[in-house]
Amino acid sequence: RLAAVADRPGPLVLSGNNTFQGGVRGAGGTLQVEAPTGAGIGGVTFTTSGSETLAVTSAALTAGAFNYTVSGFGAGDFFRLVGLTADAASVSGNNVIITNGGAMVATFIAPGIAAGTQLLAYSDGAGGTLVTIPVPLVGNPDSYSVNEDNPLVVAIGQGVLANDVGAPLTASVASGPAN
């Protein structure tokens, strides 16, 4: 048995008619499948919850279906539909169904995701879609102090979201400075 492993900083891209056996497993990286048989013979396994992405192009889908069983998908992992737009995702039986305006865009066989699990679908900013099980958001208190008549300057990496958990998180100014 041979298994391809995505454990690198850039994506591991699988295209063409691959016949290797043993499946594909992620290890904290991105696996991009670009053909219906791109992932060889076997399934796709997420091994590090919360840090893996399975990117799939439309060419890897057969009538909208990704024909591999995906296991180990958990909170913070991503399905990425490259170049495909979607606005919703749900779980039905062993399937993740991704839709746009109610029309099916893609399905994934993912028996480890329980019925009723909340999925979030949103734009990837590049014409595609990201689907994830949201990580619970945890906002931790922040405090800053500054001497009178001095400006408060907070570096971006140490800002109000630096100690919070969950993604995607954004911050905005609710009101301007006041005395």
Short mmCIF file of C-alpha atoms in Angstrom, two decimals:
data_model
loop_
_atom_site.label_atom_id
_atom_site.label_comp_id
_atom_site.label_asym_id
_atom_site.label_seq_id
_atom_site.Cartn_x
_atom_site.Cartn_y
_atom_site.Cartn_z
CA ARG A 1 0.00 0.00 0.00
CA LEU A 2 1.16 3.49 -0.85
CA ALA A 3 -0.40 6.63 0.58
CA ALA A 4 0.25 10.18 -0.54
CA VAL A 5 0.73 12.60 2.36
CA ALA A 6 0.08 16.36 2.27
CA ASP A 7 2.39 17.69 5.00
CA ARG A 8 4.08 20.59 3.31
CA PRO A 9 3.69 24.36 3.37
CA GLY A 10 2.26 24.57 -0.17
CA PRO A 11 -0.51 22.44 -1.61
CA LEU A 12 0.05 18.87 -2.78
CA VAL A 13 -1.65 18.86 -6.18
CA LEU A 14 -2.98 15.56 -7.52
CA SER A 15 -4.11 15.54 -11.13
CA GLY A 16 -4.36 13.01 -13.91
CA ASN A 17 -5.34 9.36 -13.74
CA ASN A 18 -3.55 8.14 -10.61
CA THR A 19 -3.68 4.46 -9.70
CA PHE A 20 -1.65 4.37 -6.47
CA GLN A 21 -3.35 2.54 -3.61
CA GLY A 22 -3.79 3.32 0.07
CA GLY A 23 -5.54 6.66 -0.16
CA VAL A 24 -4.37 10.14 0.67
CA ARG A 25 -3.97 11.67 4.08
CA GLY A 26 -3.38 15.23 5.12
CA ALA A 27 -1.03 16.20 7.88
CA GLY A 28 -1.72 19.87 8.37
CA GLY A 29 -1.45 20.94 4.75
CA THR A 30 -3.56 21.44 1.66
CA LEU A 31 -4.42 18.64 -0.71
CA GLN A 32 -5.75 19.80 -4.09
CA VAL A 33 -7.44 17.21 -6.30
CA GLU A 34 -7.85 18.18 -9.96
CA ALA A 35 -9.17 14.99 -11.59
CA PRO A 36 -11.84 12.36 -10.77
CA THR A 37 -9.08 9.80 -10.16
CA GLY A 38 -6.50 12.30 -8.89
CA ALA A 39 -6.41 10.79 -5.39
CA GLY A 40 -5.67 7.27 -6.63
CA ILE A 41 -7.45 4.27 -5.12
CA GLY A 42 -8.63 4.78 -1.54
CA GLY A 43 -10.09 7.58 0.52
CA VAL A 44 -8.97 10.97 1.76
CA THR A 45 -8.18 11.23 5.47
CA PHE A 46 -7.76 14.36 7.58
CA THR A 47 -5.28 13.55 10.35
CA THR A 48 -4.74 16.87 12.14
CA SER A 49 -8.08 18.41 13.09
CA GLY A 50 -8.33 22.11 12.56
CA SER A 51 -5.53 22.71 10.10
CA GLU A 52 -6.21 20.84 6.87
CA THR A 53 -7.79 21.77 3.55
CA LEU A 54 -9.14 19.54 0.81
CA ALA A 55 -9.27 21.73 -2.31
CA VAL A 56 -11.25 20.34 -5.23
CA THR A 57 -11.58 21.74 -8.75
CA SER A 58 -14.71 21.25 -10.87
CA ALA A 59 -12.69 18.82 -13.03
CA ALA A 60 -12.33 16.51 -9.98
CA LEU A 61 -16.10 16.20 -9.61
CA THR A 62 -18.26 13.67 -11.44
CA ALA A 63 -21.75 15.15 -11.87
CA GLY A 64 -20.98 17.35 -8.85
CA ALA A 65 -19.80 14.47 -6.65
CA PHE A 66 -16.35 13.97 -5.16
CA ASN A 67 -16.08 10.19 -5.47
CA TYR A 68 -13.82 9.51 -2.49
CA THR A 69 -14.79 8.92 1.12
CA VAL A 70 -13.45 11.73 3.31
CA SER A 71 -12.74 10.81 6.94
CA GLY A 72 -11.44 12.77 9.92
CA PHE A 73 -12.94 16.11 8.82
CA GLY A 74 -13.44 18.25 11.94
CA ALA A 75 -13.89 21.76 13.28
CA GLY A 76 -11.48 24.15 11.59
CA ASP A 77 -10.77 21.90 8.60
CA PHE A 78 -11.86 23.09 5.14
CA PHE A 79 -13.37 21.85 1.93
CA ARG A 80 -12.34 24.38 -0.74
CA LEU A 81 -14.23 24.48 -4.01
CA VAL A 82 -11.77 26.04 -6.46
CA GLY A 83 -13.62 28.34 -8.87
CA LEU A 84 -17.06 27.19 -7.68
CA THR A 85 -19.47 29.52 -5.89
CA ALA A 86 -21.71 28.28 -3.08
CA ASP A 87 -23.70 29.91 -0.30
CA ALA A 88 -24.75 27.01 1.93
CA ALA A 89 -23.69 23.55 3.11
CA SER A 90 -25.50 20.86 5.08
CA VAL A 91 -25.14 17.25 6.21
CA SER A 92 -27.55 14.60 4.97
CA GLY A 93 -26.81 11.02 5.98
CA ASN A 94 -23.13 10.44 5.19
CA ASN A 95 -22.97 13.32 2.71
CA VAL A 96 -21.96 16.96 2.83
CA ILE A 97 -24.14 18.79 0.32
CA ILE A 98 -22.94 22.18 -0.90
CA THR A 99 -25.41 24.45 -2.68
CA ASN A 100 -25.74 27.85 -4.30
CA GLY A 101 -29.20 29.42 -4.31
CA GLY A 102 -30.63 25.98 -3.45
CA ALA A 103 -28.99 24.27 -6.45
CA MET A 104 -26.46 21.51 -5.73
CA VAL A 105 -22.86 22.49 -6.49
CA ALA A 106 -20.93 19.59 -4.94
CA THR A 107 -21.27 16.61 -2.60
CA PHE A 108 -18.70 14.86 -0.45
CA ILE A 109 -19.03 11.44 1.21
CA ALA A 110 -18.06 12.20 4.81
CA PRO A 111 -19.44 9.58 7.21
CA GLY A 112 -17.76 11.05 10.29
CA ILE A 113 -19.78 14.28 10.26
CA ALA A 114 -22.89 13.88 12.38
CA ALA A 115 -26.32 14.84 11.06
CA GLY A 116 -27.26 18.33 12.20
CA THR A 117 -23.65 19.54 12.35
CA GLN A 118 -23.52 23.23 11.48
CA LEU A 119 -21.46 23.97 8.37
CA LEU A 120 -20.37 27.41 7.21
CA ALA A 121 -19.92 28.20 3.49
CA TYR A 122 -18.31 31.47 2.42
CA SER A 123 -16.21 33.00 -0.36
CA ASP A 124 -12.52 32.15 -0.46
CA GLY A 125 -11.83 35.60 -1.97
CA ALA A 126 -10.59 34.04 -5.22
CA GLY A 127 -13.85 33.03 -6.93
CA GLY A 128 -14.30 29.83 -4.96
CA THR A 129 -15.89 28.67 -1.72
CA LEU A 130 -14.65 27.49 1.66
CA VAL A 131 -16.78 25.12 3.76
CA THR A 132 -15.95 24.38 7.38
CA ILE A 133 -17.32 23.25 10.70
CA PRO A 134 -16.89 26.52 12.61
CA VAL A 135 -14.50 26.55 15.54
CA PRO A 136 -16.35 27.92 18.57
CA LEU A 137 -15.51 31.59 18.95
CA VAL A 138 -13.90 32.52 22.23
CA GLY A 139 -13.41 36.20 22.91
CA ASN A 140 -10.94 36.92 25.67
CA PRO A 141 -10.84 40.26 27.51
CA ASP A 142 -8.38 42.88 26.33
CA SER A 143 -7.05 45.84 28.25
CA TYR A 144 -4.71 48.64 27.28
CA SER A 145 -3.35 51.55 29.27
CA VAL A 146 -1.52 54.67 28.31
CA ASN A 147 -0.27 57.70 30.21
CA GLU A 148 -2.32 60.88 29.91
CA ASP A 149 -1.72 62.92 26.74
CA ASN A 150 0.07 60.03 25.01
CA PRO A 151 -1.36 58.13 22.01
CA LEU A 152 -2.33 54.51 22.37
CA VAL A 153 -0.52 52.47 19.72
CA VAL A 154 -1.17 48.74 19.43
CA ALA A 155 0.77 46.65 16.91
CA ILE A 156 -1.43 44.62 14.54
CA GLY A 157 -0.15 41.29 15.86
CA GLN A 158 -1.02 42.33 19.41
CA GLY A 159 -4.44 43.83 18.64
CA VAL A 160 -7.84 43.00 20.09
CA LEU A 161 -8.13 39.67 18.22
CA ALA A 162 -4.64 38.36 19.03
CA ASN A 163 -5.75 36.38 22.07
CA ASP A 164 -9.13 35.24 20.72
CA VAL A 165 -9.93 31.83 19.21
CA GLY A 166 -11.98 31.07 16.12
CA ALA A 167 -11.99 31.95 12.48
CA PRO A 168 -12.73 34.03 10.59
CA LEU A 169 -12.60 36.89 13.11
CA THR A 170 -12.74 40.60 12.32
CA ALA A 171 -12.82 43.74 14.44
CA SER A 172 -14.23 47.17 13.73
CA VAL A 173 -14.43 50.45 15.62
CA ALA A 174 -17.89 50.81 17.18
CA SER A 175 -17.31 54.44 18.18
CA GLY A 176 -14.46 56.89 17.99
CA PRO A 177 -12.29 58.04 20.88
CA ALA A 178 -13.92 59.99 23.68
CA ASN A 179 -12.86 61.58 26.95
#
